[in-house]
Tab-separated table of C-alpha atoms and ligand atoms in Angstrom:
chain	number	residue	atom	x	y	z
A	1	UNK	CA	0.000	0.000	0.000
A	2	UNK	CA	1.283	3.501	-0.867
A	3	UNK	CA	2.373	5.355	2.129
A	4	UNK	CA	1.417	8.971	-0.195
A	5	UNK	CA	-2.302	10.009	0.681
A	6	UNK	CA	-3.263	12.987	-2.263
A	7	UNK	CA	-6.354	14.946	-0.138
A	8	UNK	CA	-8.331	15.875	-3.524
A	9	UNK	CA	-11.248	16.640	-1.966
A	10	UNK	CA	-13.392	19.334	-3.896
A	11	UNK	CA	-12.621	22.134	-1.346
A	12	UNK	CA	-9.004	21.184	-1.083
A	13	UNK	CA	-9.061	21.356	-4.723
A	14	UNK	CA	-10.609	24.976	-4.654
A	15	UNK	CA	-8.775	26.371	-2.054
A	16	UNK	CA	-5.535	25.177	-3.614
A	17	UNK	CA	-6.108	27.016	-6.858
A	18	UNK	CA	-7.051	29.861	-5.351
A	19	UNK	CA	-3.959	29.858	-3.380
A	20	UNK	CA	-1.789	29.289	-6.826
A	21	UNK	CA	-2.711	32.217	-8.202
A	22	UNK	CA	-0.123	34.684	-8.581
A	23	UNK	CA	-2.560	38.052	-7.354
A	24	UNK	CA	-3.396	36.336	-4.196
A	25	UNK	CA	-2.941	38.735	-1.478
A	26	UNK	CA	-0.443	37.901	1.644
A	27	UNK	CA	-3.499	37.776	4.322
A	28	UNK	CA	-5.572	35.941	1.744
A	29	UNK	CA	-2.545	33.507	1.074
A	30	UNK	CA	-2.100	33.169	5.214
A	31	UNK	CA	-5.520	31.902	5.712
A	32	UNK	CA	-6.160	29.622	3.100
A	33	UNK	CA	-3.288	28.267	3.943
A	34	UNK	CA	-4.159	27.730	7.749
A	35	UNK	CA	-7.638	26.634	5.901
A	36	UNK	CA	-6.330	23.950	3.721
A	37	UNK	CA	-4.196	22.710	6.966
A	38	UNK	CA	-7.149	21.869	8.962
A	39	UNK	CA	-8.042	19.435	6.183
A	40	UNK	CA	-4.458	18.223	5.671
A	41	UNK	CA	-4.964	17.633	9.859
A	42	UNK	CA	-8.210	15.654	9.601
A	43	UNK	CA	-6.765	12.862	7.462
A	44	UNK	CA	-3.195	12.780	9.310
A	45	UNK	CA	-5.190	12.075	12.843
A	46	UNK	CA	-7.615	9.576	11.445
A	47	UNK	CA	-5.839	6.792	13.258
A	48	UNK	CA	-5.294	8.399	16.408
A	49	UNK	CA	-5.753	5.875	18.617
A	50	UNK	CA	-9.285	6.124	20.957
A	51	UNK	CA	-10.964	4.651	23.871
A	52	UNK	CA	-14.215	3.898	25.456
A	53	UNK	CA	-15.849	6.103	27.648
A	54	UNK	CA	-18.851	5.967	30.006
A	55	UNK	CA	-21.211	9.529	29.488
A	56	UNK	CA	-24.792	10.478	30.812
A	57	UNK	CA	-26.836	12.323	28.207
A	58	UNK	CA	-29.797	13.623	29.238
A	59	UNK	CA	-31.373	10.529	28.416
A	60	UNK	CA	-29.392	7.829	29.569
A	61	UNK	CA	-26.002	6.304	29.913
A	62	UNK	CA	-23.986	5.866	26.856
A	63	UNK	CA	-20.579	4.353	26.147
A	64	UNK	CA	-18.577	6.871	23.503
A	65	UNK	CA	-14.752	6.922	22.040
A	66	UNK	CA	-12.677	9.720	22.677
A	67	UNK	CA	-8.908	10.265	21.642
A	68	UNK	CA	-7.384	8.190	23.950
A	69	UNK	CA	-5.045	10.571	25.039
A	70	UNK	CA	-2.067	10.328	21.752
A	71	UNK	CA	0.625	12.868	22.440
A	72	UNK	CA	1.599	14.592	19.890
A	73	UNK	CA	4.140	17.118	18.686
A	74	UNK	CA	3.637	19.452	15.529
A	75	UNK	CA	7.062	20.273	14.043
A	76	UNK	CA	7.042	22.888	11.363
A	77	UNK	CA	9.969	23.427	8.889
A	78	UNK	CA	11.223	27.031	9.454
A	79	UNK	CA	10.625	29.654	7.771
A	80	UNK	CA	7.685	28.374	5.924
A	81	UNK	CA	6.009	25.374	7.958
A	82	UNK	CA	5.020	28.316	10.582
A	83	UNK	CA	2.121	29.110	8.100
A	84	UNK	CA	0.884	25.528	8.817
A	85	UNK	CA	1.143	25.293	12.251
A	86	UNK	CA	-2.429	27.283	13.540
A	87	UNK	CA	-4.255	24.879	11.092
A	88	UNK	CA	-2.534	22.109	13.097
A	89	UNK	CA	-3.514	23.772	16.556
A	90	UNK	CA	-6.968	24.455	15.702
A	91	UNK	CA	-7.066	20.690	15.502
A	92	UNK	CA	-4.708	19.671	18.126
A	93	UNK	CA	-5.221	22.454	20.444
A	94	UNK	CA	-2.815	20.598	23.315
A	95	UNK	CA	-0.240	19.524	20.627
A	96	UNK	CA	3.521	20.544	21.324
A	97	UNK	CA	5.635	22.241	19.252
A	98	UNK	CA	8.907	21.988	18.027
A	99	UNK	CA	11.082	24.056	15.477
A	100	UNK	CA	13.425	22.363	12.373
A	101	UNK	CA	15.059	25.578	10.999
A	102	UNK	CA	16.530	24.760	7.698
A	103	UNK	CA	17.747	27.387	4.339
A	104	UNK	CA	18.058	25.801	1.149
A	105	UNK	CA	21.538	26.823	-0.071
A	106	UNK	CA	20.794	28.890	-3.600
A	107	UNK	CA	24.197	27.449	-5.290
A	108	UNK	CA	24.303	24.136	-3.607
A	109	UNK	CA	20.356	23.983	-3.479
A	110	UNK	CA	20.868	21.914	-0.090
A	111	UNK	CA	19.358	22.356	3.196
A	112	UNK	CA	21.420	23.442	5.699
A	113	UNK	CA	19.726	22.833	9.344
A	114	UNK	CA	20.158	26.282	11.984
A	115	UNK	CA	18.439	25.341	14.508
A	116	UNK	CA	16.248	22.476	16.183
A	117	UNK	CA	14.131	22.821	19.142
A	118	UNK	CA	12.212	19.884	20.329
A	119	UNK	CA	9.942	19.180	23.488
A	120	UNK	CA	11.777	16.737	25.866
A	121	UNK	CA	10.132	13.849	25.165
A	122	UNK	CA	9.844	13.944	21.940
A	123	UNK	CA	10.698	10.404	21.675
A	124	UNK	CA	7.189	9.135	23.276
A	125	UNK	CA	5.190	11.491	20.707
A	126	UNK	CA	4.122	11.111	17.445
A	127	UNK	CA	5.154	14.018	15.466
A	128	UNK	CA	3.337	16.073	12.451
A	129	UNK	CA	6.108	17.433	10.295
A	130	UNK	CA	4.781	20.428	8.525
A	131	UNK	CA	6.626	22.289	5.478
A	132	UNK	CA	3.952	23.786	2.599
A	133	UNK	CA	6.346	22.584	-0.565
A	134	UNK	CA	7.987	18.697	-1.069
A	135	UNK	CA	10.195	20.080	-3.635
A	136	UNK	CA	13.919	17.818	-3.690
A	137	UNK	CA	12.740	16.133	-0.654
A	138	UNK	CA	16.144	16.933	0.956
A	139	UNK	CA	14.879	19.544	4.128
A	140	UNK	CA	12.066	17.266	4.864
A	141	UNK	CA	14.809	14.591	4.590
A	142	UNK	CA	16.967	15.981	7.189
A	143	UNK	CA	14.038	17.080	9.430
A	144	UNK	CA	13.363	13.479	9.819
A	145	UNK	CA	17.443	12.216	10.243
A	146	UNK	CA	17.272	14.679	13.224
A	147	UNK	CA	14.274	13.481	14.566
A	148	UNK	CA	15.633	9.833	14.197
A	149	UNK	CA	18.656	10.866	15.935
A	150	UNK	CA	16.730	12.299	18.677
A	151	UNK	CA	15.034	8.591	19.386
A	152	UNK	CA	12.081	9.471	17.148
A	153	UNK	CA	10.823	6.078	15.499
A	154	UNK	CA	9.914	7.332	11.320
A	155	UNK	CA	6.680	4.808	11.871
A	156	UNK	CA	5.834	7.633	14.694
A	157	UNK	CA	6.480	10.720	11.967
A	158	UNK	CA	4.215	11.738	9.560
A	159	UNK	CA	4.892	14.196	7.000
A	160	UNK	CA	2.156	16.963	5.769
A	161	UNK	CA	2.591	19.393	3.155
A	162	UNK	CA	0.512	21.513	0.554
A	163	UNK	CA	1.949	20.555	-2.961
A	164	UNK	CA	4.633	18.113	-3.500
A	165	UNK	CA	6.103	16.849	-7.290
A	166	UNK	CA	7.057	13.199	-7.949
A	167	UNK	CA	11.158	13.829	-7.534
A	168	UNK	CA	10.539	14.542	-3.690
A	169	UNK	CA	7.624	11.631	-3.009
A	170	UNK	CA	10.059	9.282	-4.851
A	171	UNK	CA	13.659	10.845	-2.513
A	172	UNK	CA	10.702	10.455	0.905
A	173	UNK	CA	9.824	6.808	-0.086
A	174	UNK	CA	13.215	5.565	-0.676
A	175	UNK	CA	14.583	6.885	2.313
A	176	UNK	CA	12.061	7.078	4.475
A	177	UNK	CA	9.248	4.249	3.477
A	178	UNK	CA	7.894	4.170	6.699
A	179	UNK	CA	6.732	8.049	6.959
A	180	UNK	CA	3.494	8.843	5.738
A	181	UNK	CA	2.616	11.408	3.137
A	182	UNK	CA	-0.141	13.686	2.943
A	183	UNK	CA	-0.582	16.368	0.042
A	184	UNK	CA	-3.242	18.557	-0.972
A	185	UNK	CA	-1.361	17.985	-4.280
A	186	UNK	CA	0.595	16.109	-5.986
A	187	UNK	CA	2.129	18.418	-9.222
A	188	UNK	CA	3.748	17.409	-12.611
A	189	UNK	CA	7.982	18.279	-11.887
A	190	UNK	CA	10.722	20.500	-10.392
A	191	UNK	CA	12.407	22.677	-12.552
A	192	UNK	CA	15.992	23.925	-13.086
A	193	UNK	CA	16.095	26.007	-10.060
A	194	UNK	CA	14.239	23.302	-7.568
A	195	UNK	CA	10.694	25.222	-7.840
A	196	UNK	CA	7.889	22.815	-8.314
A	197	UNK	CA	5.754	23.447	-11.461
A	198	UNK	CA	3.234	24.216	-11.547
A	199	UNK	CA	3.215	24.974	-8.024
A	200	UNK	CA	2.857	28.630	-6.389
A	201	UNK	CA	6.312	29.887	-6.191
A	202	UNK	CA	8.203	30.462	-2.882
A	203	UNK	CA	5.403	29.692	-0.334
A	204	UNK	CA	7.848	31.621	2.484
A	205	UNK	CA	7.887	34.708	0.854
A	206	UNK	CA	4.208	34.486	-0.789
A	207	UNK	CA	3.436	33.735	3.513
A	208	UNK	CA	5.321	36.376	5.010
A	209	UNK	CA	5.207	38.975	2.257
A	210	UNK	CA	8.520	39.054	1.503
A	211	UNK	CA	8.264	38.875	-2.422
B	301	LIG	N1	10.013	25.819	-1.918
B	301	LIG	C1	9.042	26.682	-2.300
B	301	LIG	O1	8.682	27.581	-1.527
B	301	LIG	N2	8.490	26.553	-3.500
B	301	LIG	C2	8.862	25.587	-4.369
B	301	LIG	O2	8.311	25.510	-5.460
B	301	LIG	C3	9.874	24.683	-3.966
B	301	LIG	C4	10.441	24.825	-2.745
């Protein structure tokens, strides 16, 4: 079974063309993406783990399942994973977070990690990494060797991002076949330059403005 899961659904599908478009506005760009994230976050908790619980409606005792109590850690890839991580919180509202800065190099076009942050036990948790663009695959790549390092098991990381092209899904499963993937799309190729095409351009500067 593929580990990639492409979130298609009609309003995912909307939103993300809207958010493509070149004219979009930086507030407009902000919230759709914080938008798009909350469905990204639905499908990435489906199999949080739950448990039975004894409740008194009005009407009478009931047995329910609530999240059995999963912790979690939502770890954004600096600079432009922040814009994902409110969409995470609106879902996870008790989640941790930690902080994978990386730069891609503009000769080298390697990530270079800066700085790495993590809650204490971020071994026990199962963490949400969050970066808007699986372009080469490489920062995501080292995100999760750090992680590893840190006693993270990949079957415990999953991996959530807006658009991602076939050159980084292929670099993720080969390394990393145990991480899964979710997308809100899955576009045609990178170019010369690592951009993904069609994509939306630099989705840190389109977030913060910095065009
Ligand atoms: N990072 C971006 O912001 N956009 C791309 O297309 C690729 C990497």
């Amino acid at each position: 079974m593929s580990n990639l899961h492409i979130i298609d659904h009609p309003l995912v599908q909307h939103k993300m063309a809207m958010l493509r478009d070149k004219d979009l506005g930086t507030k407009d760009f902000r919230d759709l993406v914080n938008e798009i994230t909350m469905f990204l976050g639905y499908e990435v908790t489906r199999d949080l783990p739950q448990e039975e619980v004894e409740i008194e409606t009005p009407l009478m005792k009931t047995t329910q399942k609530v999240i059995a109590g999963k912790k979690l850690a939502i770890a954004p890839i600096l600079r432009a994973g922040l814009g994902m991580v409110d969409g995470m919180l609106m879902l996870m509202p008790a989640a941790k977070v930690g902080h994978i800065g990386m730069y891609r190099d503009h000769e080298s076009l390697e990530p270079q990690e800066y700085f790495f942050k993590m809650p204490n036990d971020i071994s026990e948790r199962q963490v949400i990494v969050v970066d808007p663009m699986l372009a080469t695959g490489g920062s995501a790549m080292m995100a999760f060797d750090s992680l590893v390092k840190r006693g993270v098991d990949p079957k415990q990381i999953k991996f959530v991002c807006l658009v991602s092209c076939p050159e980084g899904v292929k670099a993720l499963q080969e390394n990393y076949p145990d991480i899964e993937i979710y997308t809100a799309a899955l576009d045609e190729k990178l170019n010369e330059d690592a951009y993904i095409l069609p994509g939306l351009g630099d989705a840190g500067d389109r977030l913060f403005g910095t065009l």
